[in-house]
Structures are given as structure tokens and as C-alpha cells.
Coordinates of C-alpha atoms in Angstrom, one line a residue:
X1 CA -13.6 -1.7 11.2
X2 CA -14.5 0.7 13.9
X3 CA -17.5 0.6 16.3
X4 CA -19.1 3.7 17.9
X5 CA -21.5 1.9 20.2
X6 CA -24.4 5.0 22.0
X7 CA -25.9 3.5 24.4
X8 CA -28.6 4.1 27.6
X9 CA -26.9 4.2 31.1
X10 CA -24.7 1.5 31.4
X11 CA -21.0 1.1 31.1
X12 CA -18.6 -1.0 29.6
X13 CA -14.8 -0.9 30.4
X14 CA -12.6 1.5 27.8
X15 CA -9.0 0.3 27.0
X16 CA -6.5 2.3 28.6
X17 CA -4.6 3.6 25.3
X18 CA -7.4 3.5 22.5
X19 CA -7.5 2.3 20.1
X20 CA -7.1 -1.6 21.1
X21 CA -6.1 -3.8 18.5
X22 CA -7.8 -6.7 16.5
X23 CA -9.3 -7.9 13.4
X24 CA -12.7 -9.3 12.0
X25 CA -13.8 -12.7 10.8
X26 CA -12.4 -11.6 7.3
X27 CA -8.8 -10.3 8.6
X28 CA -9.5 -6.5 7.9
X29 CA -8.9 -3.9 10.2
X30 CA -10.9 -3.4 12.8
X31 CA -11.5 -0.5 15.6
X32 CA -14.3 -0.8 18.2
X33 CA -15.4 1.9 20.1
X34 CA -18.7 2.1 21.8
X35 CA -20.4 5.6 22.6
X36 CA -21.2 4.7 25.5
X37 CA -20.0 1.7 27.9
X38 CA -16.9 2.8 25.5
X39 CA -14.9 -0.7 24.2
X40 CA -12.5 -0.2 21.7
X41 CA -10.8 -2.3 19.6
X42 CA -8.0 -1.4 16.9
X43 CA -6.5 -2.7 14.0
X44 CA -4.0 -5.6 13.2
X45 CA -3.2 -6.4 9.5
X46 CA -3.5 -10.0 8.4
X47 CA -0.1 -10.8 6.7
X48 CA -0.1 -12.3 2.7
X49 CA 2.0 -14.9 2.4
X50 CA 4.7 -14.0 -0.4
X51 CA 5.4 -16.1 -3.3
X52 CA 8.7 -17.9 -4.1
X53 CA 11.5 -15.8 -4.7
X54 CA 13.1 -17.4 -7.9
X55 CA 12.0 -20.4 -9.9
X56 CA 13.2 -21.5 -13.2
X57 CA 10.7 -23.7 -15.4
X58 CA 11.9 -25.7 -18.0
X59 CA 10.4 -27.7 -21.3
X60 CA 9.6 -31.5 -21.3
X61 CA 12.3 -33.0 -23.6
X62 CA 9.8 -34.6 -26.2
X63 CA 8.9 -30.8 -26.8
X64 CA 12.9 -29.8 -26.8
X65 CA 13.5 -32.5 -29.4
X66 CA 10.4 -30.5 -31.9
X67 CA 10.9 -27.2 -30.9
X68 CA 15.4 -27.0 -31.2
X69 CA 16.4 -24.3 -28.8
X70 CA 13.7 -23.5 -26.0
X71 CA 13.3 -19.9 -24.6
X72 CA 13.2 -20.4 -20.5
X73 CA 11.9 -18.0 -18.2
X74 CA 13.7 -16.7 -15.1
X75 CA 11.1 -15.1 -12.2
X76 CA 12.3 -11.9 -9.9
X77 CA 10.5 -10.5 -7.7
X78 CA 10.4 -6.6 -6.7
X79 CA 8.3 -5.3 -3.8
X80 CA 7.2 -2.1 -2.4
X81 CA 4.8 -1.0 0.7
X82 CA 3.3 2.3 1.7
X83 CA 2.5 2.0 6.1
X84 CA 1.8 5.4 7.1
X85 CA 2.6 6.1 10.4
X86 CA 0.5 8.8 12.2
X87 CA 3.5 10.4 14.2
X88 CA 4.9 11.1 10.6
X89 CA 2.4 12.6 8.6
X90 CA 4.8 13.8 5.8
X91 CA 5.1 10.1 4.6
X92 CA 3.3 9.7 1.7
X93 CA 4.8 8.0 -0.5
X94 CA 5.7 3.7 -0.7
X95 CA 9.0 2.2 0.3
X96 CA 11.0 -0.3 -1.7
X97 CA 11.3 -3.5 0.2
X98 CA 13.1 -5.6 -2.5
X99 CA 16.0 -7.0 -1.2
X100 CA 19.8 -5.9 -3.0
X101 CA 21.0 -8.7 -5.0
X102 CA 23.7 -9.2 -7.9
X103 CA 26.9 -6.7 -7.6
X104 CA 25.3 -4.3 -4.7
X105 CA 24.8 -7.6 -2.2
X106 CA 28.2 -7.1 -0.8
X107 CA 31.5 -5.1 -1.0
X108 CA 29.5 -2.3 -2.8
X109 CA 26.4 -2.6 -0.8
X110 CA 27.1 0.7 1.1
X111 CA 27.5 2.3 -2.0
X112 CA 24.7 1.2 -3.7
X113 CA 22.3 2.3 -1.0
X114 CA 24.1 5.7 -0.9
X115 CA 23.7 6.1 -4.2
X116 CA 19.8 5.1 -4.4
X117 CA 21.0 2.7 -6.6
X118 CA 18.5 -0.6 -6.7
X119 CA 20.1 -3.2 -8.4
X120 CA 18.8 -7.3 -8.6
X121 CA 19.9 -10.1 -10.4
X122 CA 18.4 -11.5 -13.2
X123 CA 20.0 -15.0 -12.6
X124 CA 20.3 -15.1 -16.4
X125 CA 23.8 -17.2 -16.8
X126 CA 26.2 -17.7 -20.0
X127 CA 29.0 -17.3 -21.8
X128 CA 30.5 -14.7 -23.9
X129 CA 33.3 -15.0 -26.9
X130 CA 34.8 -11.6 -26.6
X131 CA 37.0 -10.5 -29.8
X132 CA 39.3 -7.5 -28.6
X133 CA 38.2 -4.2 -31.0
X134 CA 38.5 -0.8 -30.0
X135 CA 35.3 0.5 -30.7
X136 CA 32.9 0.2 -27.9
X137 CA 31.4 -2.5 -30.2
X138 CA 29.2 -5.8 -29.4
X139 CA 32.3 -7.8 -29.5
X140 CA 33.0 -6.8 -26.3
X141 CA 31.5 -5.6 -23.2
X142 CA 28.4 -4.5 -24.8
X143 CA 25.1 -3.6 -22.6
X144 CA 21.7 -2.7 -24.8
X145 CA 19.1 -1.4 -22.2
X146 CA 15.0 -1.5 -23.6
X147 CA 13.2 2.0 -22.8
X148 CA 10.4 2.9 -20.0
X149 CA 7.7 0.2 -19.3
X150 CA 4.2 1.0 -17.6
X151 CA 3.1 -2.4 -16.1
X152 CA -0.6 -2.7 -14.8
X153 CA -0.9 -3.4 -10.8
X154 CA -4.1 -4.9 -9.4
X155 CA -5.5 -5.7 -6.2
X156 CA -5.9 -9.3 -4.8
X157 CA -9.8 -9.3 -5.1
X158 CA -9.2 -7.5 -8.9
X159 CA -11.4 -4.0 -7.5
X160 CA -8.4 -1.6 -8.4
X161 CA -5.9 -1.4 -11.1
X162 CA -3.3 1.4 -11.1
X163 CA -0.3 2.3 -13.5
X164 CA 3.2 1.5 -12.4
X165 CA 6.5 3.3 -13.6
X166 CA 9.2 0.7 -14.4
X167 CA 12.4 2.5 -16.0
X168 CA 15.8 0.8 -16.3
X169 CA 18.1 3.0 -15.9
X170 CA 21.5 0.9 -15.7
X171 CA 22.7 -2.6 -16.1
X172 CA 25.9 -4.7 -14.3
X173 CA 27.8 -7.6 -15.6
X174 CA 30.4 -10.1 -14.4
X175 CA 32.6 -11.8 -17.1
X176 CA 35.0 -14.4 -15.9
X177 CA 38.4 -16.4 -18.0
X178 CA 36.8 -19.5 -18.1
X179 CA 40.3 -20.4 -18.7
X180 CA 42.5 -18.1 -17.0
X181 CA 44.7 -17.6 -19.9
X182 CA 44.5 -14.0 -20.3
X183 CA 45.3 -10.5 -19.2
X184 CA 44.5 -10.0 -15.3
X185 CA 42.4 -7.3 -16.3
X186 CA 40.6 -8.2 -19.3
X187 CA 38.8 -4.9 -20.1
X188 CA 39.5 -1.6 -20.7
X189 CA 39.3 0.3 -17.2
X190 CA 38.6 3.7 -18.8
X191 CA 34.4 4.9 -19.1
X192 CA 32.0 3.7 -21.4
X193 CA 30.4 5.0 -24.0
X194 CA 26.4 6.8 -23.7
X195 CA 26.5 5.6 -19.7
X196 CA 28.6 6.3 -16.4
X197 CA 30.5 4.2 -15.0
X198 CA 28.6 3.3 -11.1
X199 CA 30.4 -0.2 -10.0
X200 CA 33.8 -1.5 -11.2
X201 CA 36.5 -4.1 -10.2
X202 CA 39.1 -2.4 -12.2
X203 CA 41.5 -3.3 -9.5
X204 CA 40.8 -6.8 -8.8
X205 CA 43.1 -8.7 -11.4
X206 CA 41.5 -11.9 -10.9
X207 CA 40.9 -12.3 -14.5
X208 CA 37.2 -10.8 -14.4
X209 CA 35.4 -7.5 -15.5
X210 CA 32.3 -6.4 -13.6
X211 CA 31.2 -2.9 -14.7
X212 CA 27.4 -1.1 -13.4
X213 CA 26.8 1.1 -16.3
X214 CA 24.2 3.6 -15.4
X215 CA 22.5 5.6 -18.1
X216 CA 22.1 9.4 -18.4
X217 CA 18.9 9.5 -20.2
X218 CA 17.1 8.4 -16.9
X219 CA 15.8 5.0 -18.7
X220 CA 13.0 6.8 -20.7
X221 CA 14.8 5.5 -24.2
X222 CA 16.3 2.6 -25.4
X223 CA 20.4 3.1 -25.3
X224 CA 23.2 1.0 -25.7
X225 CA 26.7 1.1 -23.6
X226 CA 29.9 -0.6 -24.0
X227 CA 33.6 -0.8 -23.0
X228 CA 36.0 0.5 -25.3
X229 CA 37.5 -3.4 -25.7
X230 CA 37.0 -6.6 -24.3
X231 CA 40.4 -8.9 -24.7
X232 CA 39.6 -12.0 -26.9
X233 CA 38.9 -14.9 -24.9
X234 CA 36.0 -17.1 -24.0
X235 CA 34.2 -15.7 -21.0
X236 CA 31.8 -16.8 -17.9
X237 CA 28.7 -14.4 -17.3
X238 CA 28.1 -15.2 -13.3
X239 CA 26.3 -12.1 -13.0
X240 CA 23.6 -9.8 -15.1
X241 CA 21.7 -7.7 -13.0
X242 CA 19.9 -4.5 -13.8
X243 CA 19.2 -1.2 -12.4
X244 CA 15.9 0.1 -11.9
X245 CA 13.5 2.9 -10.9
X246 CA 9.7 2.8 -10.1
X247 CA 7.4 5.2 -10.2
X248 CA 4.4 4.0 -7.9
X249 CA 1.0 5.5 -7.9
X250 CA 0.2 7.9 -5.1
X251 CA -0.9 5.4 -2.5
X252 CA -3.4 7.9 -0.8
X253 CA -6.2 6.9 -3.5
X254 CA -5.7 3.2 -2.6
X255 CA -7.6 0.9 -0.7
X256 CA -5.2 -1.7 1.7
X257 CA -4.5 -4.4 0.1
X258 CA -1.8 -6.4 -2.3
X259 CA -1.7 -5.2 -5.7
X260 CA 0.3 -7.6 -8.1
X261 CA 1.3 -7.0 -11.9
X262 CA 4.4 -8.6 -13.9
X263 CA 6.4 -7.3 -16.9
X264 CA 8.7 -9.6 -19.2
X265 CA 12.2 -8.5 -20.9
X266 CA 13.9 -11.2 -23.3
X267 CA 17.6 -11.1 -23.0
X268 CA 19.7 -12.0 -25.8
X269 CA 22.7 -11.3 -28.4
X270 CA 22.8 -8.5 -31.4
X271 CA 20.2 -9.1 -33.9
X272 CA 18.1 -11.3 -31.7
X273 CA 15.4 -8.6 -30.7
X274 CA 15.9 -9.2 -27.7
X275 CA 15.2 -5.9 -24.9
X276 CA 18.5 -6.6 -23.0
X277 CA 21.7 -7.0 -26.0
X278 CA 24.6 -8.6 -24.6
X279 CA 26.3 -8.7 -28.2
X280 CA 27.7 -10.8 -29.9
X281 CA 29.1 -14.3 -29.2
X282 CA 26.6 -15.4 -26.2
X283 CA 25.1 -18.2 -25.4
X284 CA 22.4 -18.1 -22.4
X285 CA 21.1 -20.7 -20.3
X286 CA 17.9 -18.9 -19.7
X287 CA 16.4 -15.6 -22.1
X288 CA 13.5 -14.8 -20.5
X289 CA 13.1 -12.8 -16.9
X290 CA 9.6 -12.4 -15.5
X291 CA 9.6 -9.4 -13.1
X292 CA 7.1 -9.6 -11.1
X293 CA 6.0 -6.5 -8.9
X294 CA 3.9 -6.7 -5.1
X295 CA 2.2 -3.5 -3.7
X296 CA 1.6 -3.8 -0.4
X297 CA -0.8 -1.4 1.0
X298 CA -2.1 -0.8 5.0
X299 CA -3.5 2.4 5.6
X300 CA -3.4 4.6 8.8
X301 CA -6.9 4.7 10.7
X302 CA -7.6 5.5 14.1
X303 CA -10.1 7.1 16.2
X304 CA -9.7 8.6 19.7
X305 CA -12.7 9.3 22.1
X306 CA -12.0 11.8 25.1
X307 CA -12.8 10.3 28.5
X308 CA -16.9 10.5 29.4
X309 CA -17.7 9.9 25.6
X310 CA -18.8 6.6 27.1
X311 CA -22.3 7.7 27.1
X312 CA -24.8 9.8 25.3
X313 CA -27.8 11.4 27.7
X314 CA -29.8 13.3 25.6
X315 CA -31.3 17.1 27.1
X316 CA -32.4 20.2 25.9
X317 CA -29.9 22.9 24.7
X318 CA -29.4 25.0 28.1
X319 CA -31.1 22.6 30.0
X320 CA -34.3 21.8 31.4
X321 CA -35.0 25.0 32.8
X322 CA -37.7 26.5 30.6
X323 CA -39.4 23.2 31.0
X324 CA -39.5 23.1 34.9
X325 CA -40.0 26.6 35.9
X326 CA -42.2 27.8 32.3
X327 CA -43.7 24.7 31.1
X328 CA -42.6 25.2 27.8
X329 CA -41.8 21.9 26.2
X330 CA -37.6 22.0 24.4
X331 CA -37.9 20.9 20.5
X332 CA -35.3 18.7 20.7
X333 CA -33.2 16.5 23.3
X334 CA -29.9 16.3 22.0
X335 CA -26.0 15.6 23.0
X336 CA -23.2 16.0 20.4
X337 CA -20.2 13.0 20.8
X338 CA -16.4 14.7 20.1
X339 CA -13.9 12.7 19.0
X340 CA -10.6 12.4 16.8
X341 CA -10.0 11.2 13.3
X342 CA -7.1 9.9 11.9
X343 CA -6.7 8.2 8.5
X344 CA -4.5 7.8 5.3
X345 CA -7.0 6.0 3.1
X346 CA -10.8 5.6 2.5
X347 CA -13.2 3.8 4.4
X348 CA -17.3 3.2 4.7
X349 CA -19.3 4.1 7.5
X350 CA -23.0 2.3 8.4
X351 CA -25.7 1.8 10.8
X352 CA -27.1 -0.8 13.1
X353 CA -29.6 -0.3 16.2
X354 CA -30.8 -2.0 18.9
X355 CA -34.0 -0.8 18.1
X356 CA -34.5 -0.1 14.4
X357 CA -37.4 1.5 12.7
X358 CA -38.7 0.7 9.6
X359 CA -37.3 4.2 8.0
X360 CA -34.0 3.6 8.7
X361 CA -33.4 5.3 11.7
X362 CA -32.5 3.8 15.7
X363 CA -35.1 4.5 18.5
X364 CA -34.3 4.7 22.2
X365 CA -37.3 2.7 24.2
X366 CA -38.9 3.7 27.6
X367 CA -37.5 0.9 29.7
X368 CA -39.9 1.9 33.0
X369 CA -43.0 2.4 31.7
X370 CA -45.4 1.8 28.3
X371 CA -44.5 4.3 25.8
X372 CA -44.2 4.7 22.2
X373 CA -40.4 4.7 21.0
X374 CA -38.7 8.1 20.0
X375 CA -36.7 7.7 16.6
X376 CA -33.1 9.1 16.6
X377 CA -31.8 12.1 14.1
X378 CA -28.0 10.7 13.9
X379 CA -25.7 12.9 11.9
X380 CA -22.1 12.7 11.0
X381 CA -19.1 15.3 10.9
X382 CA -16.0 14.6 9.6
X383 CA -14.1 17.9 8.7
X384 CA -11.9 17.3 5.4
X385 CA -13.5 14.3 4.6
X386 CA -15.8 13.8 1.4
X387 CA -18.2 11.2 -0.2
X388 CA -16.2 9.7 -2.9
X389 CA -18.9 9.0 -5.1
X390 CA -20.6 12.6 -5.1
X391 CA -18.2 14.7 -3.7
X392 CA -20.3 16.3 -0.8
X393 CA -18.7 16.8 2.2
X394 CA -19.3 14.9 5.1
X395 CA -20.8 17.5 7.4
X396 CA -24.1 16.7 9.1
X397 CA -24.5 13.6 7.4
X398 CA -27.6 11.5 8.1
X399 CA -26.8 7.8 9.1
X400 CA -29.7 5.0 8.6
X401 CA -29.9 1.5 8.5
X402 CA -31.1 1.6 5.1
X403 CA -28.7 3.7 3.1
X404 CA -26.0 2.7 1.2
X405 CA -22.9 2.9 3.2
X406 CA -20.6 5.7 2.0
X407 CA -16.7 5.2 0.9
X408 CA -15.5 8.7 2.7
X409 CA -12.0 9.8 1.6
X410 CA -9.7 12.8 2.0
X411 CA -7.1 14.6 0.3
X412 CA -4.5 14.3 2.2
X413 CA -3.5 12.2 5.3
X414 CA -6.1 13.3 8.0
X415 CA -4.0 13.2 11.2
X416 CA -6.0 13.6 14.9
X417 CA -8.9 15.6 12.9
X418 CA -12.0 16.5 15.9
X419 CA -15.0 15.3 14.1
X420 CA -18.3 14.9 15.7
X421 CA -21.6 13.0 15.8
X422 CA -24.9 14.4 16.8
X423 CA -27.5 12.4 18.3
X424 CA -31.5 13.9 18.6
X425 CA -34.9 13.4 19.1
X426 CA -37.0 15.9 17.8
X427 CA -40.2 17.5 17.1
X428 CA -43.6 15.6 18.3
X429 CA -41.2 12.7 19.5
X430 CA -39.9 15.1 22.5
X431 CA -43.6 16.4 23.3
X432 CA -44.7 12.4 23.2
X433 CA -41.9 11.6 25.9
X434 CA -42.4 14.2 28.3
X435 CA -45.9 13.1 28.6
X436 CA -44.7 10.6 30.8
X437 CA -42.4 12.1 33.2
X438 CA -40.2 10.1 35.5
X439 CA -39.6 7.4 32.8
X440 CA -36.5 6.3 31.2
X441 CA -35.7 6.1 27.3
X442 CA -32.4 4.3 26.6
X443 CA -30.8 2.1 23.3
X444 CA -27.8 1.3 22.0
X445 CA -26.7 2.8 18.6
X446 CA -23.3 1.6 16.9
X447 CA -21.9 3.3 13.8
X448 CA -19.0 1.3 12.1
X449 CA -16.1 2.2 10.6
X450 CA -14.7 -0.1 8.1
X451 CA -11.4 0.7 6.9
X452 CA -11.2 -1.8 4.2
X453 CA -14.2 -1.0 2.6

């Protein structure tokens, strides 16, 4: 929340490198910077704890003995934020901040990231009787991938929803010996069938095949991909990870905040209906994965005030000069405040006065004499900037106490945008104040930016 505080004649000490940092009661944002006297403080995000990383939840046993076999549930977590930096403009878009895991955490981590390839393991755990057929067939290592998924993200307090792209566009598993008693290299090493081969240990011959087959239809359909044969032997799955692309929504039209939605795949054998098909011949200690997805938004804003914006002394346009040496009184007393906009998101702007009049607007007060109070015209300019619910744009618009506070938003990343506010006193008010010269009007006026509206 930012402050713009106009006030009479005195001064208050202005941070050195505006905007100075804090945060309200509430942990939002927060910029302060007075008109005149100019303090300024800036903005500091409050951090959200994140939830466990894995947990496993199991049935009680008196519902096991009822039920037979028990579907568990396995929770991942992905994560994403979008912290635009006002040095880089350009960067618009959110960044994935989900940890590698499964066959990318190590000796192929390099290649992985090269590769944009974001890989996490599912933690599901088996076993696998492989039977040795030539085919590409479920008997051996057999991968069936579910199509495109759009999963529902909402914010924290539940004021937004947006639409979230989750595609899976390839799949890894590790298959051990259980017993050893094989071939060194237990499956074929040549490609697979409807996928590309990313990942392989081919060359280990420690009795283990891990393969990363990545599909070419970009994960929009559901596809199945195989090894041309698995030998025939009983087999440990210590891995099963997927491959996976998201589509976030553009994160310019969203407030700050933590926006959460989950999506749940069942993972299974041939026939099952499972989304993930491992074949035939498994057994899985868990068939259920819970992906959970966190959004993390913190918009850009800051607001920069040139030195001697620290006060607002009103006078006539060309000065006092037809007044002194003509007599003829100015129709308005006026000053216009510069400064600099930056912001990434939206945010509302409101009113309050150290002297407030009953139809909204602020009043300056003689302070040396008994005088009537002169109301203040206040009017903001933000170039590029709009009122999201009608559209206007904000040029020379009106600030009260009693209006609604606007959400203004832009396009586009405003970076350093001059903006200005106009302060007046107009009309019969000016005639009414010059009728007693020698006085002094002063009051303090603070408009505030919130940035997490």
C-alpha cells in the first residue's frame, strides 16, 4: 500500500533510495510516500508457509479386512511463481520452482535441465513379472500416458480462479532383478515404439532398465510406449516418475497471492482403467498420485517522487502577478505533483484527509486567522493505466473520501511511467481566501496505493 501524504509547510524526512520497504497489519505490500514532509515506505511480501512435500495415507485395517485391496493415495507437489523484476521488464511470464526428482535428480540432472525436461517422481513403488515377447507389448516395458488435463487454480482467500495447462508429455521407469538371475541388460537397448527415447542406462549392466520415454504428440492425447522386449523375470519398480508441461495463465491479470488446485491420475496394470498403464503382471504398493499445484504470485509496484515533491504550495498559474499589480482575483490556486509509476499487477487507489468535507473531498484550513475552509479538487493521472471495472482511463480522475476505491490495471508491465496528481482550489473558494490576506491555509491529504487490493 502506498501513501502520497500533501501536506501544509512542514517536512518530514524522505528515505534516501525510495521506495523504503515494509508491510501493513495484514502482511500486504505496502509503499508510503507523503506529498509533502515525503516518508516513504515500500514493500516486503509476507512468505506462505508450504505444505508437506510427500505424505502417504493409509486405511484403518477393520476397513482393509471389508474393503479387500485398498486404493492409497501418493501426494506431489509442483510449484510455480511469477516475481517481476522492474530492471527486466520483458519477464512476463511464471517460473517453475518444483524441485527435479526421480531419474533427472542426479547423473542426468544436467541433461534434463538442458533439455527443459521437468521430471518428479511419483513415489508409486512395485513389482513387475516381465514375460520376454517381441512386440512392444504390455508384457514388458510398457508405459500408457492419459491425455491433457486443465486443473482449476484458486487464490488463498477463493477471489480468483484461473485455468491451468497440465500435459504429460513423457514417463521414466526403473526396473530392477529382484533376483539377479538374469541378463545384465534386461531390455532391449534399441527405441521404443510411438515415443523417443530421452534417459537410458543402456550401459549400466547392473541388472536394471531405466528408460525416459518422451512422447511426440506433445501430451495432448492419450499414447502408449514400450520396449521392444523385456527379459522374463520378476522385477523391482524403484522409480516411476513422469514428465510434464504446464501451461500457466498469463500472470499480468492476477492479483498477488497463492493460488492452489490439485489433479488425480490412478496408476495401474492393463485393463485396470487406470490413466498411467504399467502392463501386465504389476503389483503397486500405492495407485493413486495427488498432484498438487502452488501459484505463487508478487507483483512489481513502485512509485518514485523527484526531490521537492515533499510539498504541495498551491498558486495561481503564472503567478501572483495579475493579482498584485491589477487586482484581478486568479480562478484557481493550483500545483501539479510528478512522479513515477511502476507496476506488473492491479491495485486500488483511495482517499483520506485531515480535514474532510461532507462531499467527499479534503479542505486545507486557515491556521492564522478565522476563515471558512477551502475544499480541494484532487485529480489523478496515470498514463496506460485503466479502471478495471469500466474501462475508462485514468486521466484526471477525481479522488474523494466517498467513492468506491477503484482496481486500476494495465496491459502490460508499466515500468517508471510519469503520472501525475493535481491539487486545486477553485472558483468562489479562491475569491473567499484572498479576502483575508496575510493568512495561511495548510492540510494534509494522503492518497493510498494498495497493491493487493
Amino acid at each position: 500500500m502506498t501513501r502520497l501524504e500533501a501536506r501544509g509547510e512542514e517536512r518530514s524526512p524522505w528515505c534516501s533510495t525510495p521506495p523504503c520497504k515494509a508491510r501493513d497489519v495484514d502482511g500486504r505490500p505496502v509503499v508510503i510516500v507523503p506529498l509533502e514532509g515525503v516518508s516513504a515506505i515500500s514493500t516486503e511480501t509476507l512468505s506462505t508457509p508450504r505444505p508437506s512435500r510427500w505424505r502417504a495415507a493409509a486405511l484403518p485395517l477393520a476397513l482393509l479386512l471389508f474393503t479387500g485391496a485398498a486404493a492409497h493415495a501418493a501426494d506431489i507437489y509442483i510449484s510455480a511463481e511469477f516475481k517481476p523484476d522492474i530492471n527486466d521488464p520483458d519477464k512476463r511470464a511464471f517460473t517453475n520452482t518444483t524441485p527435479w526428482s526421480g531419474v533427472c535428480a542426479d547423473t542426468h540432472l544436467q541433461t534434463c535441465i538442458r533439455n527443459n525436461w521437468w521430471s518428479i517422481d511419483t513415489r508409486i513403488r512395485g513389482t513387475k513379472d516381465g514375460i520376454k515377447e517381441a512386440n512392444y507389448g504390455p508384457n514388458g516395458f510398457y508405459i500408457g500416458m492419459p491425455s491433457s488435463r486443465t486443473v482449476a487454480v484458486t487464490s488463498d482467500d477463493g477471489a480468483q480462479t484461473f485455468e491451468l495447462g497440465f500435459n504429460i508429455i513423457g514417463a521414466a521407469m526403473r526396473l530392477w532383478d529382484r533376483e539377479g538371475d538374469g541378463p545384465a541388460q534386461p531390455a532391449s537397448t534399441g527405441g521404443p515404439n510411438n515415443c523417443s527415447l530421452g534417459l537410458t542406462n543402456s550401459q549400466a549392466g547392473n541388472h536394471s532398465a531405466m528408460r525416459m520415454l518422451l512422447r511426440r504428440d506433445g501430451g495432448e492425447g492419450a499414447v502408449a510406449c514400450a520396449l521392444h522386449w523385456l527379459a522374463t523375470n520378476n522385477y523391482r519398480m524403484s522409480e516411476f516418475d513422469f514428465t510434464y508441461k504446464l501451461t500457466t495463465p498469463q500472470p499480468l491479470g492476477m492479483r498477488s497471492g497463492v493460488y492452489r488446485g490439485m489433479t488425480t491420475y490412478r496408476i495401474g496394470g492393463t485393463g485396470e482403467g487406470a490413466d498411467f498403464d504399467l502392463g501386465n503382471g504389476v503389483a503397486l504398493e500405492d495407485n493413486i498420485v495427488n498432484v498438487h499445484f502452488e501459484l505463487t504470485v508478487e507483483h512489481a509496484f513502485q512509485l518514485d517522487l523527484p526531490p521537492g515533491s515533499e510539498r504541495a504550495v498551491l498558486a495561481p498559474k503564472g503567478g501572483w502577478t495579475q493579482w498584485s499589480d491589477h487586482g484581478i482575483a486568479p480562478k484557481s490556486l493550483e500545483r501539479e505533483v510528478p512522479f513515477s509509476l511502476s507496476s506488473s499487477g492491479q491495485f486500488e487507489v483511495s482517499l483520506q484527509c485531515q480535514h474532510p468535507l461532507a462531499d467527499g473531498r479534503c479542505a486545507i484550513r486557515n491556521v492564522t486567522g478565522v476563515a471558512e475552509e477551502a475544499p480541494l479538487d484532487i485529480q489523478l493521472t496515470l498514463p496506460g493505466f485503466h479502471d478495471s471495472a469500466t474501462g475508462a482511463d485514468v486521466v484526471d480522475m477525481p479522488l474523494t473520501t466517498t467513492m468506491v476505491p477503484p482496481v486500476l490495471a494495465a496491459d502490460v508491465f508499466i515500468v517508471r511511467r510519469p503520472s501525475r496528481l493535481h491539487f486545486a482550489v477553485n472558483g468562489e473558494a479562491v475569491r473567499r481566501m484572498l479576502d483575508h490576506p496575510g493568512t495561511h491555509y495548510r492540510g494534509d491529504v494522503t492518497v493510498i496505493f494498495d497493491a493487493s487490493p
